């Protein structure tokens, strides 16, 4: 790869700045553990103090700040903890992807404590805009949820909880319904009758319950009994 097209990752630690050159998309995947090999990410197997000037970090500097003079170990720390320099268009794209992931997590796992129903994605998005919620395009969505919910306080009531739902279904729909249970949550109890009928309890995020009811009713044509256990 052309060095001029490489992305710089910068990490400031203990008053010192360190840089590595990476391929942007691969560095992002590396942070998500979708790529394991450092060789796929690094454009240059070097840790810099200033990559544009070609100033390398010395072994003594790395040892002092990171506790090791192994440039590959230091490079991995810089990639995982540092700031990626990306252009505005790509940054906007990453931001939108992260925002959608956060909205999806809240929609699937949380409910409105007043109605006991999940918030529609559009309502969550509108609330995030109203509350001027700040998110990072580089951090994992899961790691930002707690902070996002805190920022939404006073704008959107949110409660994270799980539900255990009991299901009873006749033999001719039992197999398909059992597959749905596996897809939506953890089966806590399962009893198959001599006639092939199924009685089961499934635990799932409360936010998925509406979608769950829609799916099992569609498959069974409404010939199913459900009850919230907890």
mmCIF file of C-alpha atoms in Angstrom:
data_model
loop_
_atom_site.group_PDB
_atom_site.id
_atom_site.type_symbol
_atom_site.label_atom_id
_atom_site.label_comp_id
_atom_site.label_asym_id
_atom_site.label_seq_id
_atom_site.Cartn_x
_atom_site.Cartn_y
_atom_site.Cartn_z
ATOM 1 C CA UNK A 1 0.000 0.000 0.000
ATOM 2 C CA UNK A 2 1.111 3.558 -0.776
ATOM 3 C CA UNK A 3 2.404 5.178 2.424
ATOM 4 C CA UNK A 4 0.677 8.420 1.398
ATOM 5 C CA UNK A 5 -2.698 6.633 1.517
ATOM 6 C CA UNK A 6 -2.096 5.066 4.918
ATOM 7 C CA UNK A 7 -4.078 6.181 7.964
ATOM 8 C CA UNK A 8 -2.201 7.488 10.976
ATOM 9 C CA UNK A 9 -3.170 6.221 14.425
ATOM 10 C CA UNK A 10 -1.996 8.490 17.234
ATOM 11 C CA UNK A 11 -1.792 7.687 20.928
ATOM 12 C CA UNK A 12 -0.780 10.193 23.577
ATOM 13 C CA UNK A 13 0.457 8.462 26.728
ATOM 14 C CA UNK A 14 2.302 9.886 29.731
ATOM 15 C CA UNK A 15 2.857 13.138 27.844
ATOM 16 C CA UNK A 16 4.428 11.414 24.823
ATOM 17 C CA UNK A 17 2.871 10.831 21.399
ATOM 18 C CA UNK A 18 3.275 7.640 19.372
ATOM 19 C CA UNK A 19 2.072 6.857 15.855
ATOM 20 C CA UNK A 20 1.645 3.856 13.565
ATOM 21 C CA UNK A 21 0.565 3.633 9.922
ATOM 22 C CA UNK A 22 -2.360 1.346 9.111
ATOM 23 C CA UNK A 23 -4.958 0.425 6.510
ATOM 24 C CA UNK A 24 -8.081 2.084 7.886
ATOM 25 C CA UNK A 25 -10.740 -0.575 7.219
ATOM 26 C CA UNK A 26 -8.496 -3.349 8.503
ATOM 27 C CA UNK A 27 -7.590 -1.358 11.614
ATOM 28 C CA UNK A 28 -11.282 -0.923 12.414
ATOM 29 C CA UNK A 29 -11.848 -4.664 11.982
ATOM 30 C CA UNK A 30 -8.804 -5.372 14.151
ATOM 31 C CA UNK A 31 -10.361 -3.306 16.928
ATOM 32 C CA UNK A 32 -13.489 -5.458 16.683
ATOM 33 C CA UNK A 33 -11.310 -8.616 16.722
ATOM 34 C CA UNK A 34 -12.538 -9.470 13.220
ATOM 35 C CA UNK A 35 -8.902 -9.503 12.079
ATOM 36 C CA UNK A 36 -6.313 -11.204 14.265
ATOM 37 C CA UNK A 37 -3.071 -10.687 12.350
ATOM 38 C CA UNK A 38 -1.235 -7.416 12.937
ATOM 39 C CA UNK A 39 0.525 -7.936 9.595
ATOM 40 C CA UNK A 40 -2.799 -7.402 7.800
ATOM 41 C CA UNK A 41 -3.253 -4.033 9.486
ATOM 42 C CA UNK A 42 0.164 -2.367 9.595
ATOM 43 C CA UNK A 43 1.466 -0.521 6.550
ATOM 44 C CA UNK A 44 4.862 -0.197 8.215
ATOM 45 C CA UNK A 45 6.177 -2.397 11.000
ATOM 46 C CA UNK A 46 7.384 0.700 12.844
ATOM 47 C CA UNK A 47 6.294 2.847 15.778
ATOM 48 C CA UNK A 48 6.869 6.552 15.129
ATOM 49 C CA UNK A 49 7.087 9.704 17.186
ATOM 50 C CA UNK A 50 6.203 11.642 14.029
ATOM 51 C CA UNK A 51 5.428 9.511 10.982
ATOM 52 C CA UNK A 52 5.300 12.468 8.569
ATOM 53 C CA UNK A 53 8.877 13.373 9.479
ATOM 54 C CA UNK A 54 9.963 9.733 9.630
ATOM 55 C CA UNK A 55 10.943 10.070 13.307
ATOM 56 C CA UNK A 56 10.905 6.626 14.919
ATOM 57 C CA UNK A 57 10.251 5.927 18.579
ATOM 58 C CA UNK A 58 13.358 4.572 20.282
ATOM 59 C CA UNK A 59 13.404 1.320 22.231
ATOM 60 C CA UNK A 60 14.110 3.311 25.390
ATOM 61 C CA UNK A 61 11.055 5.525 24.829
ATOM 62 C CA UNK A 62 8.791 2.534 24.235
ATOM 63 C CA UNK A 63 10.202 0.686 27.245
ATOM 64 C CA UNK A 64 9.689 3.719 29.482
ATOM 65 C CA UNK A 65 6.060 4.358 28.465
ATOM 66 C CA UNK A 66 4.742 0.895 27.560
ATOM 67 C CA UNK A 67 6.958 -1.358 29.653
ATOM 68 C CA UNK A 68 8.242 -3.134 26.530
ATOM 69 C CA UNK A 69 10.542 -2.325 23.631
ATOM 70 C CA UNK A 70 8.739 -4.793 21.348
ATOM 71 C CA UNK A 71 7.507 -2.516 18.563
ATOM 72 C CA UNK A 72 4.744 -4.934 17.527
ATOM 73 C CA UNK A 73 3.278 -5.042 21.035
ATOM 74 C CA UNK A 74 3.440 -1.258 21.211
ATOM 75 C CA UNK A 75 1.867 -0.963 17.744
ATOM 76 C CA UNK A 76 -1.071 -3.110 18.859
ATOM 77 C CA UNK A 77 -1.645 -0.890 21.909
ATOM 78 C CA UNK A 78 -1.544 2.220 19.716
ATOM 79 C CA UNK A 79 -4.048 0.716 17.252
ATOM 80 C CA UNK A 80 -6.490 -0.380 19.954
ATOM 81 C CA UNK A 81 -6.297 2.734 22.141
ATOM 82 C CA UNK A 82 -5.251 5.506 19.776
ATOM 83 C CA UNK A 83 -7.148 7.974 17.599
ATOM 84 C CA UNK A 84 -7.543 7.188 13.917
ATOM 85 C CA UNK A 85 -7.160 10.090 11.506
ATOM 86 C CA UNK A 86 -10.004 9.692 8.998
ATOM 87 C CA UNK A 87 -11.536 12.046 6.445
ATOM 88 C CA UNK A 88 -14.889 13.706 7.099
ATOM 89 C CA UNK A 89 -16.915 11.471 4.751
ATOM 90 C CA UNK A 90 -15.617 8.253 6.260
ATOM 91 C CA UNK A 91 -16.026 9.606 9.773
ATOM 92 C CA UNK A 92 -19.655 10.472 9.007
ATOM 93 C CA UNK A 93 -20.236 6.963 7.646
ATOM 94 C CA UNK A 94 -18.735 5.367 10.762
ATOM 95 C CA UNK A 95 -20.835 7.642 12.974
ATOM 96 C CA UNK A 96 -24.081 6.655 11.228
ATOM 97 C CA UNK A 97 -23.242 2.948 11.486
ATOM 98 C CA UNK A 98 -22.489 3.302 15.209
ATOM 99 C CA UNK A 99 -25.664 5.305 15.819
ATOM 100 C CA UNK A 100 -27.788 2.619 14.135
ATOM 101 C CA UNK A 101 -26.096 -0.099 16.203
ATOM 102 C CA UNK A 102 -26.822 1.784 19.431
ATOM 103 C CA UNK A 103 -30.463 2.383 18.450
ATOM 104 C CA UNK A 104 -30.845 -1.319 17.617
ATOM 105 C CA UNK A 105 -29.398 -2.429 20.971
ATOM 106 C CA UNK A 106 -31.755 -0.148 22.914
ATOM 107 C CA UNK A 107 -34.758 -1.190 20.807
ATOM 108 C CA UNK A 108 -34.086 -4.910 21.287
ATOM 109 C CA UNK A 109 -33.068 -4.920 24.932
ATOM 110 C CA UNK A 110 -35.030 -2.141 26.615
ATOM 111 C CA UNK A 111 -38.619 -1.058 27.181
ATOM 112 C CA UNK A 112 -40.592 2.033 28.113
ATOM 113 C CA UNK A 113 -41.247 1.414 31.845
ATOM 114 C CA UNK A 114 -44.574 3.267 31.548
ATOM 115 C CA UNK A 115 -46.031 1.039 28.822
ATOM 116 C CA UNK A 116 -43.823 -2.064 29.262
ATOM 117 C CA UNK A 117 -43.353 -1.978 25.480
ATOM 118 C CA UNK A 118 -40.164 -1.489 23.433
ATOM 119 C CA UNK A 119 -39.447 1.961 22.036
ATOM 120 C CA UNK A 120 -39.698 2.096 18.205
ATOM 121 C CA UNK A 121 -36.299 2.824 16.585
ATOM 122 C CA UNK A 122 -37.630 6.123 15.192
ATOM 123 C CA UNK A 123 -38.517 7.316 18.700
ATOM 124 C CA UNK A 124 -35.068 6.402 20.007
ATOM 125 C CA UNK A 125 -33.406 8.248 17.120
ATOM 126 C CA UNK A 126 -35.566 11.339 17.693
ATOM 127 C CA UNK A 127 -34.764 11.309 21.409
ATOM 128 C CA UNK A 128 -31.033 11.065 20.702
ATOM 129 C CA UNK A 129 -31.282 14.131 18.462
ATOM 130 C CA UNK A 130 -33.369 16.048 21.025
ATOM 131 C CA UNK A 131 -30.961 15.201 23.853
ATOM 132 C CA UNK A 132 -27.967 15.959 21.620
ATOM 133 C CA UNK A 133 -26.484 12.591 22.559
ATOM 134 C CA UNK A 134 -22.753 12.320 21.981
ATOM 135 C CA UNK A 135 -21.350 9.015 20.733
ATOM 136 C CA UNK A 136 -17.964 7.882 19.452
ATOM 137 C CA UNK A 137 -17.680 6.403 16.001
ATOM 138 C CA UNK A 138 -14.636 4.419 17.129
ATOM 139 C CA UNK A 139 -15.806 2.803 20.380
ATOM 140 C CA UNK A 140 -17.871 -0.400 20.460
ATOM 141 C CA UNK A 141 -21.606 0.289 20.528
ATOM 142 C CA UNK A 142 -22.081 -1.998 23.548
ATOM 143 C CA UNK A 143 -19.512 -0.025 25.549
ATOM 144 C CA UNK A 144 -21.411 3.225 24.943
ATOM 145 C CA UNK A 145 -24.932 2.119 25.868
ATOM 146 C CA UNK A 146 -24.754 3.053 29.556
ATOM 147 C CA UNK A 147 -23.522 6.549 28.742
ATOM 148 C CA UNK A 148 -26.126 7.025 25.983
ATOM 149 C CA UNK A 149 -28.958 5.987 28.321
ATOM 150 C CA UNK A 150 -27.651 8.468 30.905
ATOM 151 C CA UNK A 151 -27.693 11.235 28.279
ATOM 152 C CA UNK A 152 -31.290 10.324 27.391
ATOM 153 C CA UNK A 153 -32.480 10.765 30.989
ATOM 154 C CA UNK A 154 -35.420 13.161 31.071
ATOM 155 C CA UNK A 155 -36.079 12.745 27.360
ATOM 156 C CA UNK A 156 -36.769 9.037 26.962
ATOM 157 C CA UNK A 157 -37.584 6.687 29.883
ATOM 158 C CA UNK A 158 -35.654 3.454 29.382
ATOM 159 C CA UNK A 159 -35.503 0.260 31.400
ATOM 160 C CA UNK A 160 -33.398 -2.772 30.537
ATOM 161 C CA UNK A 161 -34.952 -6.054 31.604
ATOM 162 C CA UNK A 162 -35.508 -9.630 30.504
ATOM 163 C CA UNK A 163 -38.746 -11.560 30.310
ATOM 164 C CA UNK A 164 -39.573 -15.214 30.756
ATOM 165 C CA UNK A 165 -42.512 -16.198 28.568
ATOM 166 C CA UNK A 166 -44.378 -19.495 28.727
ATOM 167 C CA UNK A 167 -45.533 -20.944 25.422
ATOM 168 C CA UNK A 168 -47.995 -23.777 24.741
ATOM 169 C CA UNK A 169 -48.510 -24.993 21.185
ATOM 170 C CA UNK A 170 -50.025 -28.027 19.473
ATOM 171 C CA UNK A 171 -47.953 -30.683 17.702
ATOM 172 C CA UNK A 172 -48.451 -29.458 14.127
ATOM 173 C CA UNK A 173 -46.745 -26.123 14.921
ATOM 174 C CA UNK A 174 -44.434 -27.227 17.754
ATOM 175 C CA UNK A 175 -41.298 -27.815 15.675
ATOM 176 C CA UNK A 176 -41.377 -24.411 13.969
ATOM 177 C CA UNK A 177 -42.231 -22.597 17.193
ATOM 178 C CA UNK A 178 -39.358 -24.337 18.995
ATOM 179 C CA UNK A 179 -36.942 -22.972 16.371
ATOM 180 C CA UNK A 180 -38.286 -19.467 16.968
ATOM 181 C CA UNK A 181 -37.721 -19.850 20.716
ATOM 182 C CA UNK A 182 -34.064 -20.712 20.080
ATOM 183 C CA UNK A 183 -33.623 -17.655 17.853
ATOM 184 C CA UNK A 184 -35.131 -15.178 20.303
ATOM 185 C CA UNK A 185 -33.648 -16.256 23.606
ATOM 186 C CA UNK A 186 -32.637 -18.972 26.027
ATOM 187 C CA UNK A 187 -35.020 -21.885 26.538
ATOM 188 C CA UNK A 188 -35.329 -22.331 30.312
ATOM 189 C CA UNK A 189 -37.767 -25.244 30.271
ATOM 190 C CA UNK A 190 -39.094 -27.537 27.555
ATOM 191 C CA UNK A 191 -41.737 -30.269 27.872
ATOM 192 C CA UNK A 192 -42.873 -32.346 24.917
ATOM 193 C CA UNK A 193 -46.250 -34.063 25.307
ATOM 194 C CA UNK A 194 -47.027 -37.591 24.127
ATOM 195 C CA UNK A 195 -49.169 -36.007 21.423
ATOM 196 C CA UNK A 196 -46.206 -33.945 20.149
ATOM 197 C CA UNK A 197 -47.369 -30.689 21.730
ATOM 198 C CA UNK A 198 -44.858 -28.333 23.322
ATOM 199 C CA UNK A 199 -44.876 -26.386 26.561
ATOM 200 C CA UNK A 200 -41.789 -24.244 27.048
ATOM 201 C CA UNK A 201 -40.391 -21.216 28.839
ATOM 202 C CA UNK A 202 -38.043 -18.853 27.030
ATOM 203 C CA UNK A 203 -36.011 -15.959 28.466
ATOM 204 C CA UNK A 204 -35.320 -12.978 26.219
ATOM 205 C CA UNK A 205 -34.624 -9.223 26.287
ATOM 206 C CA UNK A 206 -37.922 -7.456 26.988
ATOM 207 C CA UNK A 207 -37.520 -5.300 23.899
ATOM 208 C CA UNK A 208 -37.808 -8.361 21.653
ATOM 209 C CA UNK A 209 -41.129 -9.529 23.081
ATOM 210 C CA UNK A 210 -43.393 -7.717 20.595
ATOM 211 C CA UNK A 211 -41.444 -9.062 17.626
ATOM 212 C CA UNK A 212 -41.463 -12.505 19.269
ATOM 213 C CA UNK A 213 -45.257 -12.535 19.670
ATOM 214 C CA UNK A 214 -45.707 -11.425 16.057
ATOM 215 C CA UNK A 215 -43.467 -14.227 14.804
ATOM 216 C CA UNK A 216 -44.957 -17.119 16.800
ATOM 217 C CA UNK A 217 -48.511 -15.981 16.012
ATOM 218 C CA UNK A 218 -47.632 -15.815 12.320
ATOM 219 C CA UNK A 219 -46.167 -19.323 12.331
ATOM 220 C CA UNK A 220 -48.990 -20.868 14.374
ATOM 221 C CA UNK A 221 -51.769 -18.816 12.759
ATOM 222 C CA UNK A 222 -52.692 -17.651 16.249
ATOM 223 C CA UNK A 223 -53.167 -21.191 17.582
ATOM 224 C CA UNK A 224 -50.819 -20.712 20.514
ATOM 225 C CA UNK A 225 -51.006 -19.807 24.210
ATOM 226 C CA UNK A 226 -48.528 -17.468 25.874
ATOM 227 C CA UNK A 227 -48.086 -16.145 29.397
ATOM 228 C CA UNK A 228 -45.503 -13.831 30.956
ATOM 229 C CA UNK A 229 -43.884 -15.664 33.880
ATOM 230 C CA UNK A 230 -41.640 -12.800 34.961
#
